[in-house]
Short mmCIF file of C-alpha atoms in Angstrom, two decimals:
data_model
loop_
_atom_site.label_atom_id
_atom_site.label_comp_id
_atom_site.label_asym_id
_atom_site.label_seq_id
_atom_site.Cartn_x
_atom_site.Cartn_y
_atom_site.Cartn_z
CA MET A 1 -124.72 177.58 24.09
CA ASP A 2 -123.24 180.38 25.97
CA LYS A 3 -124.39 183.96 25.88
CA THR A 4 -121.62 185.22 23.56
CA HIS A 5 -122.45 182.61 20.94
CA VAL A 6 -126.13 183.72 20.89
CA GLU A 7 -125.10 187.36 20.55
CA ARG A 8 -122.90 186.55 17.58
CA LEU A 9 -125.80 184.93 15.77
CA ASN A 10 -127.91 188.06 16.15
CA TRP A 11 -125.25 190.44 14.86
CA THR A 12 -125.90 192.12 11.57
CA ARG A 13 -123.28 191.36 9.03
CA LEU A 14 -122.02 194.43 7.27
CA GLN A 15 -122.16 194.28 3.52
CA PRO A 16 -121.31 196.93 0.98
CA PHE A 17 -124.38 198.75 -0.20
CA SER A 18 -124.80 200.65 -3.40
CA PHE A 19 -127.73 202.41 -5.00
CA ASP A 20 -126.38 201.56 -8.44
CA GLU A 21 -127.99 198.14 -8.64
CA ARG A 22 -131.31 199.38 -7.31
CA ASP A 23 -131.26 202.38 -9.64
CA SER A 24 -130.47 200.25 -12.67
CA VAL A 25 -133.33 197.86 -11.86
CA GLN A 26 -135.74 200.77 -11.42
CA ARG A 27 -134.52 202.44 -14.61
CA VAL A 28 -135.03 199.24 -16.60
CA ALA A 29 -138.53 198.82 -15.14
CA ARG A 30 -139.39 202.46 -15.88
CA GLU A 31 -138.13 202.20 -19.48
CA LYS A 32 -140.08 198.99 -19.99
CA LYS A 33 -143.25 200.63 -18.67
CA LEU A 34 -142.73 203.69 -20.89
CA GLU A 35 -142.20 201.46 -23.91
CA GLU A 36 -145.44 199.60 -23.16
CA LEU A 37 -147.28 202.92 -22.83
CA ARG A 38 -145.84 204.16 -26.14
CA HIS A 39 -146.84 200.94 -27.85
CA MET A 40 -150.36 201.16 -26.38
CA GLU A 41 -150.72 204.80 -27.46
CA GLU A 42 -149.54 203.97 -30.98
CA SER A 43 -152.02 201.12 -31.28
CA LEU A 44 -154.87 203.30 -29.99
CA LEU A 45 -153.86 206.09 -32.36
CA THR A 46 -153.86 203.77 -35.36
CA LEU A 47 -157.28 202.47 -34.39
CA ALA A 48 -158.63 206.00 -33.92
CA THR A 49 -157.26 207.30 -37.22
CA ARG A 50 -158.27 204.33 -39.32
CA PHE A 51 -160.87 205.44 -41.90
CA LYS A 52 -164.20 203.72 -41.72
CA ALA A 53 -166.81 204.72 -44.28
CA ASN A 54 -170.37 205.16 -43.12
CA PRO A 55 -173.02 203.53 -45.29
CA VAL A 56 -175.19 205.75 -47.49
CA ARG A 57 -178.61 206.22 -45.97
CA LYS A 58 -181.63 205.11 -47.90
CA TYR A 59 -184.65 207.40 -47.90
CA LYS A 60 -188.08 207.16 -49.40
CA PRO A 61 -188.18 208.46 -52.97
CA LEU A 62 -189.08 212.14 -53.23
CA VAL A 63 -192.44 212.72 -54.88
CA LEU A 64 -192.90 216.14 -56.44
CA LYS A 65 -196.41 217.35 -57.12
CA GLN A 66 -197.31 220.03 -59.63
CA SER A 67 -198.13 223.44 -58.16
CA THR A 68 -201.59 224.89 -58.70
CA ARG A 69 -200.49 228.49 -58.25
CA PRO A 70 -199.91 230.64 -61.35
CA LEU A 71 -196.37 231.63 -62.31
CA THR A 72 -195.18 235.08 -61.26
CA ILE A 73 -194.44 237.86 -63.73
CA PRO A 74 -190.88 239.08 -63.25
CA ARG A 75 -190.40 242.82 -62.77
CA ASP A 76 -187.29 244.95 -62.93
CA PRO A 77 -186.68 246.37 -59.42
CA PHE A 78 -185.10 249.58 -60.78
CA SER A 79 -187.84 250.56 -63.15
CA ARG A 80 -190.25 253.33 -62.11
CA GLN A 81 -193.37 251.89 -63.43
CA ASP A 82 -195.99 252.32 -60.76
CA SER A 83 -198.76 251.50 -63.14
CA GLU A 84 -198.72 247.83 -62.32
#
């Protein structure tokens, strides 16, 4: 092989370049990712808003005992009877 043949093998071949293909691939990937995020948010939202009833708590029965104190005598607060 002569020197000119080796140089030809190392030359860069010029090809037309366009950002259109790269941009379209990135746009499709971005839209797909956004769609996945929307779907994930919707599923999390439905799980968060789903109603789940809490069970009624069970307590010991309330035992009321009779008071030993006498009942009070009601008085009118606007009367001027200081005799009592």
